[in-house]
Coordinates of N, CA and C in Angstrom, one line a residue:
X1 N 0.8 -1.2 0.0 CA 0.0 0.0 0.0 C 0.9 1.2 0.0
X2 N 0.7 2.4 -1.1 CA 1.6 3.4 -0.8 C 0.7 4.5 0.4
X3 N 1.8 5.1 0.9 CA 1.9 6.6 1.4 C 0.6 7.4 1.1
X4 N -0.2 7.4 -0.2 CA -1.2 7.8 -0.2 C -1.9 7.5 -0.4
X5 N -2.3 6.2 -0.7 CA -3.1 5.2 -0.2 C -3.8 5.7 1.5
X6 N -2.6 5.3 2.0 CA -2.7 5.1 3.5 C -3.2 6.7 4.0
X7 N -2.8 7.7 4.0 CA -2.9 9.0 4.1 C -4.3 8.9 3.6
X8 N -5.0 8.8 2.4 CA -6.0 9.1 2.0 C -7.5 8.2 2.7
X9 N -7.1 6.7 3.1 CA -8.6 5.8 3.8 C -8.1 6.9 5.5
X10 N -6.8 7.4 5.6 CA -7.2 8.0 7.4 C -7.6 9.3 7.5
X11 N -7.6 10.2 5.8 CA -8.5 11.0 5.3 C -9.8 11.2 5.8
X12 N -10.1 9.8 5.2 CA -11.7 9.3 5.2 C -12.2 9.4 6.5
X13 N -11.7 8.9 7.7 CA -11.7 8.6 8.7 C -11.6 9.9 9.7
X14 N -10.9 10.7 9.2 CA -10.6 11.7 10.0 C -11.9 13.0 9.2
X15 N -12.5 12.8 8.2 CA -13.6 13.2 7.9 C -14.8 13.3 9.2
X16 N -15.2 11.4 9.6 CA -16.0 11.7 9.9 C -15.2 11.7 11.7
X17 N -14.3 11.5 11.9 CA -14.4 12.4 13.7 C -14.5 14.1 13.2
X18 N -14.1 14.8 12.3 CA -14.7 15.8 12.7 C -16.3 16.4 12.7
X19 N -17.0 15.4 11.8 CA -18.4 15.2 12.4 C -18.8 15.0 13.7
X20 N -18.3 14.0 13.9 CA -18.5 14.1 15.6 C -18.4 15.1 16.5
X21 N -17.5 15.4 16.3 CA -16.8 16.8 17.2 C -17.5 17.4 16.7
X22 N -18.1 18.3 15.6 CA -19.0 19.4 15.1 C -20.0 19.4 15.6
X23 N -21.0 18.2 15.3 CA -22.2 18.0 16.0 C -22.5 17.9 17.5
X24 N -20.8 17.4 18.1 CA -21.2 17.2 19.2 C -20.9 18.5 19.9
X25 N -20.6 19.8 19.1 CA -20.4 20.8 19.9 C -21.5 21.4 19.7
X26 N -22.1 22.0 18.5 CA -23.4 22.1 18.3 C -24.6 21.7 19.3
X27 N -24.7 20.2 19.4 CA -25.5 20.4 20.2 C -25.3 20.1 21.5
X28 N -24.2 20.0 22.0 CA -24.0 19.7 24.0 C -24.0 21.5 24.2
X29 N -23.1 22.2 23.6 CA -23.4 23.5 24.4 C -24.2 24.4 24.4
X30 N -25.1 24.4 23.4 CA -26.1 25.1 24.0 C -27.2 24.2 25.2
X31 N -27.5 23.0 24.8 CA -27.9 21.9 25.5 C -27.2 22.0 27.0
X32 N -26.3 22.5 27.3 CA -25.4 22.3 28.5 C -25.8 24.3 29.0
X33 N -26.2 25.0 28.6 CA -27.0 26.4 29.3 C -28.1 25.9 30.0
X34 N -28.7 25.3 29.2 CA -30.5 24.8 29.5 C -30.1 24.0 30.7
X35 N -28.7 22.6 30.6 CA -28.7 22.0 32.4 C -28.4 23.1 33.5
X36 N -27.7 23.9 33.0 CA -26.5 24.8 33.9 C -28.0 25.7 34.8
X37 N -28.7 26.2 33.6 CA -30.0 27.0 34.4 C -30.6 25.8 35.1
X38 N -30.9 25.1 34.8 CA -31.8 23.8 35.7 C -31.4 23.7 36.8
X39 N -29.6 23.2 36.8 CA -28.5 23.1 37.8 C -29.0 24.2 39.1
X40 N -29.5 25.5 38.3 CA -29.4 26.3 39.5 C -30.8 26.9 39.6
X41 N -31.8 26.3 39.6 CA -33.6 27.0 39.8 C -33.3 26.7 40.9
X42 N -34.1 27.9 41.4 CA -34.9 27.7 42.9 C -36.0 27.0 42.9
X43 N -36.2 26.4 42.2 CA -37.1 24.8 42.7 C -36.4 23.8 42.6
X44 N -37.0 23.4 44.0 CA -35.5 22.0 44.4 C -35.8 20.8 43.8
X45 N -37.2 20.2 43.0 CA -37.6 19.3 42.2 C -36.4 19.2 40.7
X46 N -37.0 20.7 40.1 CA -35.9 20.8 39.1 C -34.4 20.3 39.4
X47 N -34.2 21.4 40.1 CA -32.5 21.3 40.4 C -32.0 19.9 40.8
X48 N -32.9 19.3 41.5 CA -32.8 17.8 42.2 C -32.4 17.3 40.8
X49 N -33.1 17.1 39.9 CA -33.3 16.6 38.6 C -32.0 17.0 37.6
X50 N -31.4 17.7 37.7 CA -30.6 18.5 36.7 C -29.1 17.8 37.2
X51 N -29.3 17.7 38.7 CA -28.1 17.5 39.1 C -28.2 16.1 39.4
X52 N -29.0 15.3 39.0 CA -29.0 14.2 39.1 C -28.3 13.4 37.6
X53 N -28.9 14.4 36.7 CA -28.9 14.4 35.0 C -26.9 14.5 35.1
X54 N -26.2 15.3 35.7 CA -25.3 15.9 35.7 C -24.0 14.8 36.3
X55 N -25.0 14.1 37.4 CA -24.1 13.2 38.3 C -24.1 11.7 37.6
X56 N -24.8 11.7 36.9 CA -24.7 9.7 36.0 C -24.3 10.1 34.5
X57 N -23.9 11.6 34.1 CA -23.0 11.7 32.6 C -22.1 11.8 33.1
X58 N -21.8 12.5 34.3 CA -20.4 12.5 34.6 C -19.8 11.3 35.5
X59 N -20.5 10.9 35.8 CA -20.2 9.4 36.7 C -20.1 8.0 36.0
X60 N -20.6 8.1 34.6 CA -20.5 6.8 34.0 C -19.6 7.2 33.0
X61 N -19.1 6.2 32.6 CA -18.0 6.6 31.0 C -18.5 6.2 29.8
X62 N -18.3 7.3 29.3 CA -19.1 7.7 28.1 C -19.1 6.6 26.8
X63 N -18.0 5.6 26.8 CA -18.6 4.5 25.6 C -19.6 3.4 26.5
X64 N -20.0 3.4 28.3 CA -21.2 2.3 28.5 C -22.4 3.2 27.6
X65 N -22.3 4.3 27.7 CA -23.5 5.5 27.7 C -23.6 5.2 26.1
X66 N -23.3 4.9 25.2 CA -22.6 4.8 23.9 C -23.8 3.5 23.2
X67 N -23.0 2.1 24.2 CA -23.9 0.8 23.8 C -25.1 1.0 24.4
X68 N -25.0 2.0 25.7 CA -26.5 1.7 26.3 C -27.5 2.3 25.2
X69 N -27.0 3.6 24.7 CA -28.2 4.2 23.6 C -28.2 3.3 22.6
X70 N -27.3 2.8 21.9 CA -27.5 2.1 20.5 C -28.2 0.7 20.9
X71 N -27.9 -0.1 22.4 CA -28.9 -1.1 22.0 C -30.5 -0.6 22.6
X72 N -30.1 0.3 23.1 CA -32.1 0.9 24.2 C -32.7 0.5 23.1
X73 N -32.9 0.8 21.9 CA -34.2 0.7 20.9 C -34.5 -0.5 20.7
X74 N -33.5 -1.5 20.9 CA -34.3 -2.9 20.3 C -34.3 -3.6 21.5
X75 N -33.9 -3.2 22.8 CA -33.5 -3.9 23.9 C -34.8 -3.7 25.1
X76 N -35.5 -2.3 24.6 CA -36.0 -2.6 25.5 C -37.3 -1.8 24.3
X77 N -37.5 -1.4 23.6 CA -38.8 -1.1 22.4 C -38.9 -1.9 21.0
X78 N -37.9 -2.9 20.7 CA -38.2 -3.7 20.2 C -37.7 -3.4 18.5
X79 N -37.2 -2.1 18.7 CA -37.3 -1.4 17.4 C -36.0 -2.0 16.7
X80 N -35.6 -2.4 15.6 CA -34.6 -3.3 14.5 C -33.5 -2.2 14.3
X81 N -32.2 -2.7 14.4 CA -31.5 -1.4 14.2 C -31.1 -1.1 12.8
X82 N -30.4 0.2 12.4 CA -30.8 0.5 10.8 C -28.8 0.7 10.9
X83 N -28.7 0.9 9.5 CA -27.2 0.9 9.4 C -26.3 2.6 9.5
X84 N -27.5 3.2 9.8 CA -27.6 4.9 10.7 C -27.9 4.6 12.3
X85 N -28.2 3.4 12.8 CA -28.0 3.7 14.2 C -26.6 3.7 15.0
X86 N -25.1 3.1 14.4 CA -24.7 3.3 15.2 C -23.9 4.9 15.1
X87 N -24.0 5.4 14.3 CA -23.5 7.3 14.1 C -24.6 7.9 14.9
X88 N -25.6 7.4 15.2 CA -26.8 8.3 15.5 C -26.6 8.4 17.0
X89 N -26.2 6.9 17.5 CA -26.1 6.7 18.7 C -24.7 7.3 19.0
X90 N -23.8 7.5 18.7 CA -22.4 8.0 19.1 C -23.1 9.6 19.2
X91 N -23.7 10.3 18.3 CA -23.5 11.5 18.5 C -24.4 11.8 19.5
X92 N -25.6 11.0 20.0 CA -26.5 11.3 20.8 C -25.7 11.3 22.2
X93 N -24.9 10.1 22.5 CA -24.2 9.9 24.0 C -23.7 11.5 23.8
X94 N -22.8 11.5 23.0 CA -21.9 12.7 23.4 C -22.0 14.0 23.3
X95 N -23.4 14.3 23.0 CA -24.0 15.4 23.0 C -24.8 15.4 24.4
X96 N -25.4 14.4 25.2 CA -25.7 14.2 26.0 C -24.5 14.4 27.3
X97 N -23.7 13.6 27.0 CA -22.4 13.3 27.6 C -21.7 14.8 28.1
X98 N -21.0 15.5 26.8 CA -21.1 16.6 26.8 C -21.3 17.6 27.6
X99 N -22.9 17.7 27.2 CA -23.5 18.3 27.8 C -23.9 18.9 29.0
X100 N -23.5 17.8 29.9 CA -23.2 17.9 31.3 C -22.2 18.3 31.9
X101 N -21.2 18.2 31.0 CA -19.7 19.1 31.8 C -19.7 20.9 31.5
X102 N -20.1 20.8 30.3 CA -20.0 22.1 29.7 C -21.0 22.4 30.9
X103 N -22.4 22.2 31.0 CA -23.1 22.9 31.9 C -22.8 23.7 33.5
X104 N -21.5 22.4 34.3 CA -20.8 22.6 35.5 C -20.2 23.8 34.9
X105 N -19.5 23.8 34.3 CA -18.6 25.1 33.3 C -19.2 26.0 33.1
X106 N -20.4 26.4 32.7 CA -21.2 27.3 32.4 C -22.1 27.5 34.0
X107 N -22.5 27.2 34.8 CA -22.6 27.4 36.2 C -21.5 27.9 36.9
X108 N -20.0 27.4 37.1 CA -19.1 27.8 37.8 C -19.1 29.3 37.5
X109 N -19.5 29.3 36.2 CA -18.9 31.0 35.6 C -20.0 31.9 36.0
X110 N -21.0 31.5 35.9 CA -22.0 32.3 36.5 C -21.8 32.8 38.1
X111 N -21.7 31.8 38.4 CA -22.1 31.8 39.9 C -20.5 32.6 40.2
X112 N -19.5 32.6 39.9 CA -18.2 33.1 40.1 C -18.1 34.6 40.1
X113 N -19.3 35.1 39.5 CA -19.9 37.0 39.3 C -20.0 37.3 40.5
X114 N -19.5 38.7 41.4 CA -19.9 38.8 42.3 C -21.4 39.8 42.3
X115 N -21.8 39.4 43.3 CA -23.3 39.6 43.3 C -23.5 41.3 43.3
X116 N -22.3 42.2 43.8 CA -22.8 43.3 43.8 C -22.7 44.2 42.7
X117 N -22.4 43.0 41.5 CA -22.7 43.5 40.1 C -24.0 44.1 39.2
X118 N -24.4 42.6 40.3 CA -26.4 43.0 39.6 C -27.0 43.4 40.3
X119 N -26.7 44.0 41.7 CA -27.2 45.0 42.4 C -26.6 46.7 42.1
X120 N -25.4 46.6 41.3 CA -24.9 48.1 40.8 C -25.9 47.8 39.6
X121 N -26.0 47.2 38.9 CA -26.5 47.1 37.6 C -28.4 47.4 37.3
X122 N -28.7 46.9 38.7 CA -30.2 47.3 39.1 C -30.3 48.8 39.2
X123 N -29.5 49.4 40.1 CA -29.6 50.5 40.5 C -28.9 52.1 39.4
X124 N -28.7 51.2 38.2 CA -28.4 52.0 36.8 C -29.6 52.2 35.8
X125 N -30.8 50.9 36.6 CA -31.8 50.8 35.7 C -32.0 49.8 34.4
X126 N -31.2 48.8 34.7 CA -30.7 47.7 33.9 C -32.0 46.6 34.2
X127 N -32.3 46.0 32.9 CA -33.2 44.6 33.4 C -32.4 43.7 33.6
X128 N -33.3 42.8 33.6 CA -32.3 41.8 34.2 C -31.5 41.1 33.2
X129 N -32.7 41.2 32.0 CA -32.0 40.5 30.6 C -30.9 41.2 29.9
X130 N -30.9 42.5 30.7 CA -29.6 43.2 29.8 C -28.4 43.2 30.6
X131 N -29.0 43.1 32.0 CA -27.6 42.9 32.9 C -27.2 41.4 32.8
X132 N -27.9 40.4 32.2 CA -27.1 39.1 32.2 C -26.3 39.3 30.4
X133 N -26.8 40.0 29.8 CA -26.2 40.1 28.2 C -24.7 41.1 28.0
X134 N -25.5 42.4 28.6 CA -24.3 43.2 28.7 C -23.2 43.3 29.8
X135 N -23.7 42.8 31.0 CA -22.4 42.9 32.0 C -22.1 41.3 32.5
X136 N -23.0 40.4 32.6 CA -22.4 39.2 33.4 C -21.7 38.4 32.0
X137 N -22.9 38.3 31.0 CA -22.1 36.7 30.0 C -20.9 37.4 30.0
X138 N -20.3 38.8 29.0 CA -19.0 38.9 28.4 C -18.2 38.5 29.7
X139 N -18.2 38.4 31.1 CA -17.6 38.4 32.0 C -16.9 37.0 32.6
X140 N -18.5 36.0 32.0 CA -18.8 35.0 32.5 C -17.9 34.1 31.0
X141 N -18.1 34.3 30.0 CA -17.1 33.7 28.8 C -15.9 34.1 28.9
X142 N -15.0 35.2 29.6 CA -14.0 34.9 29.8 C -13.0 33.9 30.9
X143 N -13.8 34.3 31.7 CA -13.7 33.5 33.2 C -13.9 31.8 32.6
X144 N -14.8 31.4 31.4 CA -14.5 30.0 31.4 C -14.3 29.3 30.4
X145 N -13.1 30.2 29.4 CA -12.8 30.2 28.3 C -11.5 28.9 28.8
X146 N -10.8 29.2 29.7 CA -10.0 28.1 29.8 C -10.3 26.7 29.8
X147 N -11.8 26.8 30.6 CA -12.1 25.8 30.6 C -12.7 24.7 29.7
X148 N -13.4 26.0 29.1 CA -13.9 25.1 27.8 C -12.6 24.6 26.8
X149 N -11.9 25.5 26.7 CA -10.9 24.8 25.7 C -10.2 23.7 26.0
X150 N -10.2 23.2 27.3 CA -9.6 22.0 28.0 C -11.1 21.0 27.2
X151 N -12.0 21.0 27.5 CA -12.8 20.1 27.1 C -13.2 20.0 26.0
X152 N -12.8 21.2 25.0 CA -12.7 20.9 23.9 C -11.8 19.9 23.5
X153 N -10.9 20.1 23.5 CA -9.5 19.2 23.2 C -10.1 18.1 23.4
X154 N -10.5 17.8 25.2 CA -11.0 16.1 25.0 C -11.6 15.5 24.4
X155 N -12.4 16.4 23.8 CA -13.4 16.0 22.7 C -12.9 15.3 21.8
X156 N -11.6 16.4 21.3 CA -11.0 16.0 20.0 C -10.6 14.2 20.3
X157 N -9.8 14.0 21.5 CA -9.7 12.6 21.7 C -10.4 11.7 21.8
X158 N -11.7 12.3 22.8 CA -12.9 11.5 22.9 C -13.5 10.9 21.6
X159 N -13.2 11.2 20.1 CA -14.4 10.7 19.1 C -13.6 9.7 18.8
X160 N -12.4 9.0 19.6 CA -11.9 7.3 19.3 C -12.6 6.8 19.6
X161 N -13.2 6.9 20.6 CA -14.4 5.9 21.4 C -15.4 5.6 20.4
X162 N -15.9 6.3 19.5 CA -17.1 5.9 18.8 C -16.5 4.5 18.1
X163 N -14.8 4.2 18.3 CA -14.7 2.6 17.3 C -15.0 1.7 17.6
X164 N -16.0 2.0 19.5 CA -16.1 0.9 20.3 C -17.4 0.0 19.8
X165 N -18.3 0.9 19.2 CA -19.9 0.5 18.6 C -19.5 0.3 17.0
X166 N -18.6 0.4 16.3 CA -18.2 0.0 14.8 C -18.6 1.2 13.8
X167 N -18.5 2.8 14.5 CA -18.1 3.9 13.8 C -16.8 4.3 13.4
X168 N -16.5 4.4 11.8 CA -15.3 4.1 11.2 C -14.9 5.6 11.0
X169 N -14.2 6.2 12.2 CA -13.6 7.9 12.7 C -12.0 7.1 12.4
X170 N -11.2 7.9 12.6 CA -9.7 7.8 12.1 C -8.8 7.2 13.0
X171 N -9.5 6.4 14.1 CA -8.6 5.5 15.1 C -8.7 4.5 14.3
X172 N -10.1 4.2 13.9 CA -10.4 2.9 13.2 C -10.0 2.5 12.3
X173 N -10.1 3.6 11.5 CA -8.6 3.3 10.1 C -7.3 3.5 10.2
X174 N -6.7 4.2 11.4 CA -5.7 3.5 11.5 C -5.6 2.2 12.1
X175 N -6.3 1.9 13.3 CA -6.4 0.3 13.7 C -6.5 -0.3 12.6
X176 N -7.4 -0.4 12.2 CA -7.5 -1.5 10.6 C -6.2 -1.5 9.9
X177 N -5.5 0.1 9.3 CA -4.2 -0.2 8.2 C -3.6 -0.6 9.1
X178 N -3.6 -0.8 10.2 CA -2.3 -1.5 11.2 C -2.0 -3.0 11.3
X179 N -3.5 -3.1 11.3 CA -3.5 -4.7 11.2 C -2.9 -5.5 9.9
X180 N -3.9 -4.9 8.8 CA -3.5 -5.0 7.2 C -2.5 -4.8 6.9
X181 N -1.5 -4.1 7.4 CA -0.1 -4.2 6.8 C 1.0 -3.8 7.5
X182 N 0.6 -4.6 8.9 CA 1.5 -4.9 10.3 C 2.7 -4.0 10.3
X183 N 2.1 -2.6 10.5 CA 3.0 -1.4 10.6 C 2.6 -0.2 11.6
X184 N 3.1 0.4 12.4 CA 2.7 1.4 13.5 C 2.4 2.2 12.6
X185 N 2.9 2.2 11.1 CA 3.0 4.1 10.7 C 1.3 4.7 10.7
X186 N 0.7 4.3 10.5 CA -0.6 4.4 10.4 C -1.1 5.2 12.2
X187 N -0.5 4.4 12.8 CA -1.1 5.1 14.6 C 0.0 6.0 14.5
X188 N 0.9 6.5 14.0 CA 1.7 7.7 14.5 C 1.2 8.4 12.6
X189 N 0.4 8.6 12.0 CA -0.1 9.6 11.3 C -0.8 10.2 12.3
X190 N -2.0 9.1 12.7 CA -3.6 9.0 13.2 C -2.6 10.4 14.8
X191 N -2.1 10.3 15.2 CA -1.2 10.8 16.3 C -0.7 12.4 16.0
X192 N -0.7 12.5 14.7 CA -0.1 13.9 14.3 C -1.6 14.3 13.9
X193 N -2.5 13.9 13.5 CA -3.7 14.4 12.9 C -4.3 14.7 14.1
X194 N -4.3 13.8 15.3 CA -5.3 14.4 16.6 C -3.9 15.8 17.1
X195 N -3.0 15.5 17.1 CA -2.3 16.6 17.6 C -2.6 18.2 16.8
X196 N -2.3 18.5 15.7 CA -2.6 19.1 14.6 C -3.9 19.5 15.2
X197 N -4.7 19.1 14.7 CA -6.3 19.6 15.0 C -6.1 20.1 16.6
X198 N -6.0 19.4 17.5 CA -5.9 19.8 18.8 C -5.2 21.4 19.5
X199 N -3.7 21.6 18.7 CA -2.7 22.7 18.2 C -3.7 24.1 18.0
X200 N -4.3 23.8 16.6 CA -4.8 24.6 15.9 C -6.3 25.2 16.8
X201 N -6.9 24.6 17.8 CA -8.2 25.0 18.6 C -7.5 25.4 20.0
X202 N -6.6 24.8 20.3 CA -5.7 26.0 21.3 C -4.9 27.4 20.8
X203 N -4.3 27.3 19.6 CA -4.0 28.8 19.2 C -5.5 29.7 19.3
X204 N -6.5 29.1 18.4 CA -7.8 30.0 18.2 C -8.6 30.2 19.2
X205 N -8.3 29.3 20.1 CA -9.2 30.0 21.6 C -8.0 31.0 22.2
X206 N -6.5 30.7 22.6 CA -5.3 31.7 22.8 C -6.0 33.0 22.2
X207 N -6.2 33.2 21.1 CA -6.4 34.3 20.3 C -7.8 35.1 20.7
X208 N -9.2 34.1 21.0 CA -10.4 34.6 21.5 C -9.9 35.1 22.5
X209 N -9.2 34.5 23.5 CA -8.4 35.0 25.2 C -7.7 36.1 25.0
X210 N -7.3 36.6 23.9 CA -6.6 38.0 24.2 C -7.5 39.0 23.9
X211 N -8.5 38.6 22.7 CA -9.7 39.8 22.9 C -10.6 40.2 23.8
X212 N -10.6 39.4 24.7 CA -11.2 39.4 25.4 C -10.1 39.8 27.0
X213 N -9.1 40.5 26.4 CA -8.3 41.1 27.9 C -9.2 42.6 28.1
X214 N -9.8 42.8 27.6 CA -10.0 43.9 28.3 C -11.3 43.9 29.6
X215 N -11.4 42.8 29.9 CA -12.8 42.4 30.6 C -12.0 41.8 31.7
X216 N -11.0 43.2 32.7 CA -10.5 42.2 33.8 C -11.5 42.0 34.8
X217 N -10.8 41.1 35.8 CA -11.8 40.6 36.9 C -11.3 41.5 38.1

């Protein structure tokens, strides 16, 4: 097999982990505002609920969460699986999955505002909707910019796991050319491609982080 052969099926591969990763940013973080508010109602049914949601994503690891969604339909509704359930099921866990960390992250930031912000901000004549838009979020997105870019990154690692249900992302093609032609080079491409990608979303969040110096704490 030549060099671009090989380069080109971990092409393919590295195609669709960045599906993964796209969709699963798409939909965990906005999905992860909606826990983070829940996280914190003053109704203790909700919150009970949110933080319950928050304590079994973060407490179980995310390829059981993975088989549990892809077999739930026929395991326990009877439903036949289709040759779209197991991508459907990868991005569901980890949009789910997701979801729940970003939200802790999105809470810590909030709650980290000191309170006599939105009591100066009342008494300027601020609603409340403009005091959480104009003075807390810009405040609250820099405070947890570090953090999200940490779990970004994991992400980037995290979409190996989908090889565990038989979604063919670019661990899998390198696993396979490794087998096929009993050579490492394939896991030290697959190694510069997660690195590279990984490089490239720490410079551009670096870069969001300095526009955002003017918003000291």
């Amino acid at each position: 097999m030549t060099l671009a052969t090989m380069l080109g099926m971990l092409g393919e591969g590295f195609i669709m982990t960045l599906k993964i990763f796209a969709l699963t940013l798409l939909g965990s973080m906005p999905l992860g505002i909606l826990i983070a508010l829940g996280r914190m109602s003053k109704i203790k049914p909700i919150q009970f609920l949110f933080q319950a949601y928050i304590s079994i994503m973060r407490g179980t690891p995310l390829m059981l969460q993975m088989f549990a969604i892809y077999f739930a339909p026929y395991y326990v509704f009877g439903i036949e699986l289709s040759p779209s359930s197991k991508f459907n099921a990868t991005i569901v866990a980890f949009i789910l999955n997701y979801a729940a960390y970003f939200a802790e992250i999105y809470r810590g930031g909030i709650q980290s505002i000191p309170r006599g912000q939105y009591e100066a901000a009342s008494v300027l004549g601020y609603s409340s909707v403009q005091t959480f838009m104009k003075i807390v979020l810009p405040q609250v997105f820099k405070r947890i910019l570090p953090a999200t870019c940490n779990e970004i990154v994991t992400l980037v690692k995290d979409t190996s796991l989908a090889f565990s249900i038989g979604v063919a992302e670019m661990f899998s093609s390198a696993k396979a050319l490794v087998a096929s032609q009993v050579t490492m080079t394939p896991f030290l491409f697959a190694a510069a491609f997660y690195w590279v990608f990984c490089l490239l979303i720490e410079i551009v969040m670096g870069k969001i982080e300095k526009k955002l110096d003017y918003y000291h704490d």
